């Protein structure tokens, strides 16, 4: 066992929200982790054994590793392996072997080192396990090593008759736990104490009926905490955990019924405030998590019931680090059953997980992963060492040993996936799924508009590997009818910055979009419009903006036509494995509304939308859902101990868009189809559990008229969840708004563009990647757009011209640049200064100066002048009267990203 370093440090969890213009100071690299986490998640180069590491200890800048292995080899990249028979000493700072060489062997069977512990002054290393010799010196499963000389202390000769699995050491005593029944020929069942100098058996007697796996001395030295498989200690019922007197072994505190009978204690560690147990269970109804008990009194402080056997615990600077294969922390309100997570951290005061989550795999042997941890120090840097049976660390090959430092954070957050939406003039909602950083939960996001190098806003937000809520920021400095682009980066406290997100583009409407604005106004707390252009996240368009979804198995994006008139698109599900789950775990109150649009011709049914206990696998609790039967009828169901449902009499699998709304509250359950109430049920309750909203499928076992498929084959659009019951009038209004004519937006890239240069009057620049504008000496740029006709029943409501400054130094201009009509014929391939077309008037629009830096800039144009060219060609020129040149990307330039571009908005007259 290891003594923890219980150094005091304040618990300073970052609880920042979102907002525009909020910056954070970047901490020095040595303290660049989100407090109270003390170690980076970046695995350091470390030599690795060819087997399992069971024990670790540290002294004087060396880390000692014991286990079941025969050699160690350099980190990936080459070098020769060295013999290391069940033991290796490594430099804490480099991870390379030191000069200390010890071999633990036995005449028959397989030798192993299962426990390492140091004397309080760290001059003696005690090793326990199953072995008969160390470097040829006869011993019996417990040996003492002089650390300075790396030699066996022959004066220490206890005789343990079976495997020693745990050790704890005081100034004069070595406490051992394991499989043995006798020591030095005297009866000692599973726990014993011997002299630290001579190994002589002490009167300490704490006999257990099953193996001992953990032993730790309390900080005051008066008691010893025991852990293992046992059910009795000294004949008294105390399963898996007990506290005994340090001198006699008499019970101080027993724990009957405290730990499940099919669970055991694998490790115990202590700090100045209490002790902590690591627990492993077998079968159903097990306890696999961690327990904190206070000193004095040994009463429970907290219990973490995550499932996934815990092998080791280590308190360090008010944080409890643990090694396990935790796969289900749903009972703690955290991640549901699914992927295994092998390294976790939480405050010693509670169960909530912190932002530290490097990972290993299960590895060889029993497939457990990491089994032991210790902290080593050298040259002022602390190193968290982890040993076990894993073969990868953070996805890279590394066996048995790894380590993490207290400084040198180099891992950048994941790249944000950004989107943007605008529902009314003067406002753009920029949103992105919070990034993941394995050792920083508090991240800084910078939003860049129109390609500008300087961010327009800075936002701080928290995320964990299992809780990555959407972050939103609203840009209120946008103009109606203009187009904008946004990109987002994420930065951790060390200054490591992600790449820019992909570009999110949006055009600000000239009028309020009725349907989405009403959904938001009616209080939707989740609103998936399915307008996302890239996988794998579904943006939340609700006013709260923190309930994004995660695509599974690539549902089909941007399906048209959508359910709502205008530019909104739908999403398609294959009926086999594609679906969406919400990123945010929550509970559902007594009142709620679920709303979505759907279209299908399936005859296999499927779940459209609902609530379930799991994310990326079938839920084991599920209700508050809408599903379709094989014959096309729609069912709304809630669970009260029995299934309670409302089912339509008619079928809706006619491949047309339909609107479904399901409500439950004090007035009972109601189902609406296409704005009309189709059924009610006087049921006001539902199953209460934490879970996630799902679109496109989830479990349906046990529900009436269960369809052939639980997965939805069809399209969905405009899915929303409300924490209230929508009234019949609100439902009918949503249905009516969705079918009302809406504005449509068309973006047209220049068909031809070039510029004329008075300094080279005969030169044609039609293939140039640049455009230029200046009054003296003269540059003018010419643009031609082939315009569509107005859609039937609509007129042109607005037109804007977007251009992008190039990366040339000083590409911007302080002069006003006018957008004017062109008279006369011209072509991109033939225009020069000598034959340039004449510039007409009046100006259709203007840019009142453009700053330096490559970015997109837009100018509104006179609507009537552009409308007259619809269905034909529109020729424009950019000109100025000053001497400060403007340099732009042409349509030939890849960096132009589609500019020059006209954005046309059409709508009802």
Short mmCIF file of N, CA and C in Angstrom, two decimals, residues 185-294:
data_model
loop_
_atom_site.label_atom_id
_atom_site.label_comp_id
_atom_site.label_asym_id
_atom_site.label_seq_id
_atom_site.Cartn_x
_atom_site.Cartn_y
_atom_site.Cartn_z
N UNK A 185 5.54 -20.47 11.15
CA UNK A 185 4.97 -21.66 11.77
C UNK A 185 3.86 -21.39 12.75
N UNK A 186 3.52 -20.14 13.00
CA UNK A 186 2.48 -19.79 13.95
C UNK A 186 1.21 -19.42 13.19
N UNK A 187 0.04 -19.72 13.73
CA UNK A 187 -1.21 -19.40 13.01
C UNK A 187 -1.43 -17.88 12.92
N UNK A 188 -1.56 -17.40 11.70
CA UNK A 188 -1.96 -16.01 11.40
C UNK A 188 -2.74 -16.08 10.09
N UNK A 189 -4.02 -15.87 10.18
CA UNK A 189 -4.88 -16.08 9.02
C UNK A 189 -5.11 -14.77 8.25
N UNK A 190 -4.41 -14.65 7.14
CA UNK A 190 -4.58 -13.60 6.14
C UNK A 190 -4.03 -12.22 6.55
N UNK A 191 -3.85 -11.95 7.83
CA UNK A 191 -3.23 -10.70 8.26
C UNK A 191 -2.23 -11.01 9.36
N UNK A 192 -1.10 -10.28 9.36
CA UNK A 192 -0.08 -10.49 10.37
C UNK A 192 0.78 -9.25 10.48
N UNK A 193 1.59 -9.18 11.53
CA UNK A 193 2.53 -8.08 11.73
C UNK A 193 3.86 -8.67 12.15
N UNK A 194 4.96 -8.10 11.60
CA UNK A 194 6.31 -8.54 11.96
C UNK A 194 7.15 -7.31 12.25
N UNK A 195 8.25 -7.52 12.93
CA UNK A 195 9.15 -6.42 13.22
C UNK A 195 9.78 -5.88 11.97
N UNK A 196 9.92 -4.54 11.91
CA UNK A 196 10.43 -3.90 10.70
C UNK A 196 11.91 -4.15 10.51
N UNK A 197 12.62 -4.50 11.58
CA UNK A 197 14.06 -4.71 11.48
C UNK A 197 14.43 -6.18 11.30
N UNK A 198 13.85 -7.04 12.16
CA UNK A 198 14.24 -8.45 12.13
C UNK A 198 13.20 -9.39 11.55
N UNK A 199 11.98 -8.88 11.30
CA UNK A 199 10.94 -9.73 10.74
C UNK A 199 10.32 -10.68 11.73
N UNK A 200 10.61 -10.49 13.02
CA UNK A 200 10.05 -11.39 14.04
C UNK A 200 8.54 -11.20 14.14
N UNK A 201 7.83 -12.29 14.29
CA UNK A 201 6.37 -12.25 14.37
C UNK A 201 5.93 -11.51 15.62
N UNK A 202 4.93 -10.65 15.46
CA UNK A 202 4.38 -9.88 16.58
C UNK A 202 3.06 -10.49 17.02
N UNK A 203 2.59 -10.14 18.22
CA UNK A 203 1.35 -10.75 18.73
C UNK A 203 0.08 -10.27 18.01
N UNK A 204 0.20 -9.27 17.18
CA UNK A 204 -0.95 -8.76 16.42
C UNK A 204 -1.69 -9.92 15.75
N UNK A 205 -3.00 -10.06 16.05
CA UNK A 205 -3.80 -11.14 15.48
C UNK A 205 -5.13 -10.58 14.99
N UNK A 206 -5.31 -10.64 13.69
CA UNK A 206 -6.57 -10.21 13.07
C UNK A 206 -6.91 -11.26 12.02
N UNK A 207 -7.38 -12.39 12.49
CA UNK A 207 -7.62 -13.53 11.60
C UNK A 207 -8.88 -13.34 10.77
N UNK A 208 -8.74 -13.55 9.46
CA UNK A 208 -9.86 -13.42 8.54
C UNK A 208 -10.11 -14.75 7.86
N UNK A 209 -11.37 -14.97 7.43
CA UNK A 209 -11.73 -16.26 6.84
C UNK A 209 -11.48 -16.33 5.34
N UNK A 210 -11.16 -15.22 4.70
CA UNK A 210 -10.87 -15.20 3.27
C UNK A 210 -9.69 -14.25 3.05
N UNK A 211 -9.08 -14.25 1.84
CA UNK A 211 -7.85 -13.50 1.63
C UNK A 211 -7.94 -12.01 1.97
N UNK A 212 -6.81 -11.50 2.43
CA UNK A 212 -6.64 -10.07 2.65
C UNK A 212 -5.99 -9.44 1.44
N UNK A 213 -6.49 -8.27 1.02
CA UNK A 213 -5.98 -7.61 -0.18
C UNK A 213 -5.49 -6.19 0.07
N UNK A 214 -5.80 -5.62 1.22
CA UNK A 214 -5.42 -4.24 1.48
C UNK A 214 -5.19 -4.06 2.97
N UNK A 215 -4.20 -3.26 3.31
CA UNK A 215 -3.92 -2.93 4.71
C UNK A 215 -3.31 -1.53 4.75
N UNK A 216 -3.78 -0.70 5.69
CA UNK A 216 -3.32 0.68 5.80
C UNK A 216 -3.37 1.09 7.26
N UNK A 217 -2.33 1.75 7.73
CA UNK A 217 -2.27 2.24 9.10
C UNK A 217 -2.86 3.65 9.15
N UNK A 218 -3.69 3.91 10.15
CA UNK A 218 -4.27 5.24 10.27
C UNK A 218 -3.17 6.26 10.61
N UNK A 219 -3.36 7.52 10.26
CA UNK A 219 -2.30 8.52 10.46
C UNK A 219 -1.79 8.61 11.90
N UNK A 220 -2.65 8.33 12.88
CA UNK A 220 -2.20 8.41 14.29
C UNK A 220 -1.48 7.14 14.73
N UNK A 221 -1.41 6.12 13.88
CA UNK A 221 -0.71 4.90 14.19
C UNK A 221 -1.42 3.97 15.15
N UNK A 222 -2.64 4.31 15.55
CA UNK A 222 -3.32 3.51 16.58
C UNK A 222 -4.13 2.37 15.99
N UNK A 223 -4.52 2.47 14.75
CA UNK A 223 -5.38 1.45 14.15
C UNK A 223 -4.87 1.05 12.78
N UNK A 224 -5.33 -0.12 12.34
CA UNK A 224 -5.01 -0.62 11.01
C UNK A 224 -6.33 -0.93 10.31
N UNK A 225 -6.47 -0.43 9.10
CA UNK A 225 -7.66 -0.68 8.29
C UNK A 225 -7.37 -1.86 7.37
N UNK A 226 -8.25 -2.85 7.38
CA UNK A 226 -8.08 -4.08 6.61
C UNK A 226 -9.12 -4.15 5.49
N UNK A 227 -8.71 -4.67 4.36
CA UNK A 227 -9.64 -4.90 3.26
C UNK A 227 -9.37 -6.21 2.59
N UNK A 228 -10.40 -6.81 1.99
CA UNK A 228 -10.19 -8.07 1.29
C UNK A 228 -11.49 -8.76 0.95
N UNK A 229 -11.42 -10.11 0.88
CA UNK A 229 -12.57 -10.91 0.50
C UNK A 229 -13.34 -11.42 1.72
N UNK A 230 -12.83 -11.23 2.90
CA UNK A 230 -13.30 -11.91 4.11
C UNK A 230 -14.73 -11.52 4.50
N UNK A 231 -15.32 -12.39 5.32
CA UNK A 231 -16.65 -12.14 5.91
C UNK A 231 -16.57 -11.99 7.43
N UNK A 232 -15.51 -12.50 8.02
CA UNK A 232 -15.33 -12.35 9.47
C UNK A 232 -13.89 -11.97 9.77
N UNK A 233 -13.71 -11.22 10.85
CA UNK A 233 -12.39 -10.91 11.39
C UNK A 233 -12.43 -11.24 12.88
N UNK A 234 -11.51 -12.08 13.28
CA UNK A 234 -11.50 -12.58 14.67
C UNK A 234 -12.87 -13.11 15.08
N UNK A 235 -13.53 -13.77 14.13
CA UNK A 235 -14.81 -14.41 14.40
C UNK A 235 -16.01 -13.51 14.36
N UNK A 236 -15.82 -12.21 14.13
CA UNK A 236 -16.93 -11.25 14.10
C UNK A 236 -17.29 -10.90 12.66
N UNK A 237 -18.58 -10.79 12.40
CA UNK A 237 -19.07 -10.47 11.06
C UNK A 237 -18.60 -9.07 10.66
N UNK A 238 -17.81 -9.00 9.60
CA UNK A 238 -17.32 -7.71 9.08
C UNK A 238 -16.82 -7.96 7.67
N UNK A 239 -17.72 -7.89 6.70
CA UNK A 239 -17.38 -8.29 5.34
C UNK A 239 -16.55 -7.23 4.62
N UNK A 240 -15.39 -7.65 4.11
CA UNK A 240 -14.54 -6.91 3.17
C UNK A 240 -13.80 -5.73 3.79
N UNK A 241 -14.25 -5.24 4.94
CA UNK A 241 -13.64 -4.05 5.54
C UNK A 241 -13.71 -4.18 7.06
N UNK A 242 -12.61 -3.78 7.73
CA UNK A 242 -12.59 -3.80 9.20
C UNK A 242 -11.49 -2.87 9.68
N UNK A 243 -11.66 -2.37 10.89
CA UNK A 243 -10.62 -1.57 11.55
C UNK A 243 -10.22 -2.31 12.82
N UNK A 244 -8.89 -2.50 13.01
CA UNK A 244 -8.42 -3.25 14.16
C UNK A 244 -7.35 -2.43 14.89
N UNK A 245 -7.13 -2.80 16.15
CA UNK A 245 -6.10 -2.16 16.95
C UNK A 245 -4.72 -2.48 16.39
N UNK A 246 -3.85 -1.46 16.30
CA UNK A 246 -2.56 -1.64 15.66
C UNK A 246 -1.63 -2.55 16.45
N UNK A 247 -1.85 -2.69 17.76
CA UNK A 247 -0.96 -3.54 18.57
C UNK A 247 -1.48 -4.95 18.70
N UNK A 248 -2.77 -5.08 19.04
CA UNK A 248 -3.32 -6.41 19.33
C UNK A 248 -4.02 -7.06 18.15
N UNK A 249 -4.54 -6.26 17.24
CA UNK A 249 -5.36 -6.79 16.16
C UNK A 249 -6.81 -6.93 16.52
N UNK A 250 -7.20 -6.54 17.75
CA UNK A 250 -8.60 -6.63 18.17
C UNK A 250 -9.44 -5.65 17.36
N UNK A 251 -10.69 -6.03 17.11
CA UNK A 251 -11.58 -5.20 16.30
C UNK A 251 -11.84 -3.86 16.97
N UNK A 252 -11.62 -2.79 16.23
CA UNK A 252 -12.02 -1.44 16.66
C UNK A 252 -13.38 -1.10 16.09
N UNK A 253 -13.59 -1.45 14.79
CA UNK A 253 -14.88 -1.21 14.16
C UNK A 253 -15.12 -2.29 13.12
N UNK A 254 -16.30 -2.88 13.16
CA UNK A 254 -16.69 -3.87 12.16
C UNK A 254 -17.70 -3.26 11.22
N UNK A 255 -17.90 -3.89 10.07
CA UNK A 255 -18.80 -3.36 9.03
C UNK A 255 -19.73 -4.45 8.51
N UNK A 256 -20.58 -5.00 9.38
CA UNK A 256 -21.53 -6.02 8.90
C UNK A 256 -22.55 -5.41 7.94
N UNK A 257 -22.73 -6.02 6.78
CA UNK A 257 -23.73 -5.55 5.82
C UNK A 257 -23.39 -4.25 5.15
N UNK A 258 -22.20 -3.73 5.36
CA UNK A 258 -21.81 -2.42 4.83
C UNK A 258 -21.46 -2.49 3.35
N UNK A 259 -20.84 -3.59 2.94
CA UNK A 259 -20.46 -3.82 1.55
C UNK A 259 -21.14 -5.08 1.07
N UNK A 260 -21.66 -5.05 -0.15
CA UNK A 260 -22.40 -6.18 -0.69
C UNK A 260 -21.59 -7.47 -0.59
N UNK A 261 -22.29 -8.57 -0.38
CA UNK A 261 -21.61 -9.85 -0.14
C UNK A 261 -20.84 -10.35 -1.34
N UNK A 262 -21.22 -9.91 -2.56
CA UNK A 262 -20.50 -10.34 -3.75
C UNK A 262 -19.47 -9.30 -4.19
N UNK A 263 -19.05 -8.43 -3.26
CA UNK A 263 -18.03 -7.42 -3.54
C UNK A 263 -16.91 -7.53 -2.52
N UNK A 264 -15.72 -7.10 -2.92
CA UNK A 264 -14.54 -7.17 -2.06
C UNK A 264 -13.83 -5.82 -2.09
N UNK A 265 -12.89 -5.62 -1.18
CA UNK A 265 -12.05 -4.43 -1.15
C UNK A 265 -10.69 -4.79 -1.74
N UNK A 266 -10.27 -4.06 -2.79
CA UNK A 266 -9.00 -4.34 -3.46
C UNK A 266 -7.87 -3.42 -3.00
N UNK A 267 -8.20 -2.26 -2.46
CA UNK A 267 -7.15 -1.32 -2.08
C UNK A 267 -7.71 -0.37 -1.02
N UNK A 268 -6.83 0.14 -0.16
CA UNK A 268 -7.18 1.15 0.83
C UNK A 268 -6.06 2.18 0.85
N UNK A 269 -6.43 3.45 0.89
CA UNK A 269 -5.45 4.53 1.02
C UNK A 269 -5.99 5.53 2.04
N UNK A 270 -5.09 6.31 2.62
CA UNK A 270 -5.51 7.25 3.65
C UNK A 270 -4.87 8.60 3.44
N UNK A 271 -5.52 9.64 3.95
CA UNK A 271 -4.92 10.96 4.07
C UNK A 271 -5.21 11.45 5.49
N UNK A 272 -4.98 12.71 5.74
CA UNK A 272 -5.13 13.21 7.10
C UNK A 272 -6.57 13.24 7.56
N UNK A 273 -7.53 13.16 6.64
CA UNK A 273 -8.95 13.30 7.01
C UNK A 273 -9.71 11.99 7.06
N UNK A 274 -9.18 10.94 6.44
CA UNK A 274 -9.93 9.70 6.41
C UNK A 274 -9.24 8.65 5.58
N UNK A 275 -9.99 7.61 5.25
CA UNK A 275 -9.44 6.59 4.36
C UNK A 275 -10.46 6.24 3.29
N UNK A 276 -9.96 5.62 2.23
CA UNK A 276 -10.72 5.40 1.00
C UNK A 276 -10.53 3.96 0.56
N UNK A 277 -11.62 3.34 0.13
CA UNK A 277 -11.54 1.95 -0.31
C UNK A 277 -11.86 1.84 -1.79
N UNK A 278 -11.16 0.91 -2.44
CA UNK A 278 -11.43 0.55 -3.83
C UNK A 278 -12.12 -0.81 -3.83
N UNK A 279 -13.25 -0.91 -4.52
CA UNK A 279 -14.10 -2.09 -4.38
C UNK A 279 -14.38 -2.74 -5.73
N UNK A 280 -14.45 -4.08 -5.70
CA UNK A 280 -14.70 -4.87 -6.91
C UNK A 280 -15.80 -5.88 -6.61
N UNK A 281 -16.76 -6.00 -7.53
CA UNK A 281 -17.83 -6.96 -7.35
C UNK A 281 -17.89 -7.97 -8.48
N UNK A 282 -18.60 -9.05 -8.24
CA UNK A 282 -18.79 -10.10 -9.24
C UNK A 282 -20.26 -10.45 -9.31
N UNK A 283 -20.82 -10.43 -10.54
CA UNK A 283 -22.23 -10.77 -10.70
C UNK A 283 -23.11 -9.53 -10.66
N UNK A 284 -24.41 -9.76 -10.43
CA UNK A 284 -25.37 -8.66 -10.39
C UNK A 284 -25.49 -8.07 -9.01
N UNK A 285 -25.97 -6.82 -8.94
CA UNK A 285 -26.18 -6.15 -7.67
C UNK A 285 -24.91 -5.92 -6.89
N UNK A 286 -23.82 -5.60 -7.59
CA UNK A 286 -22.52 -5.48 -6.94
C UNK A 286 -22.23 -4.03 -6.55
N UNK A 287 -21.21 -3.87 -5.73
CA UNK A 287 -20.66 -2.56 -5.43
C UNK A 287 -19.24 -2.53 -5.98
N UNK A 288 -19.01 -1.67 -6.97
CA UNK A 288 -17.74 -1.62 -7.70
C UNK A 288 -16.98 -0.32 -7.47
N UNK A 289 -17.54 0.57 -6.68
CA UNK A 289 -17.01 1.92 -6.65
C UNK A 289 -16.05 2.20 -5.50
N UNK A 290 -16.21 3.38 -4.92
CA UNK A 290 -15.29 3.86 -3.90
C UNK A 290 -16.07 4.35 -2.69
N UNK A 291 -15.45 4.22 -1.52
CA UNK A 291 -16.04 4.71 -0.28
C UNK A 291 -15.02 5.60 0.42
N UNK A 292 -15.48 6.72 0.95
CA UNK A 292 -14.66 7.57 1.81
C UNK A 292 -15.19 7.47 3.22
N UNK A 293 -14.31 7.21 4.19
CA UNK A 293 -14.69 7.14 5.61
C UNK A 293 -13.86 8.14 6.39
N UNK A 294 -14.49 8.78 7.36
CA UNK A 294 -13.85 9.85 8.11
C UNK A 294 -12.97 9.33 9.24
#
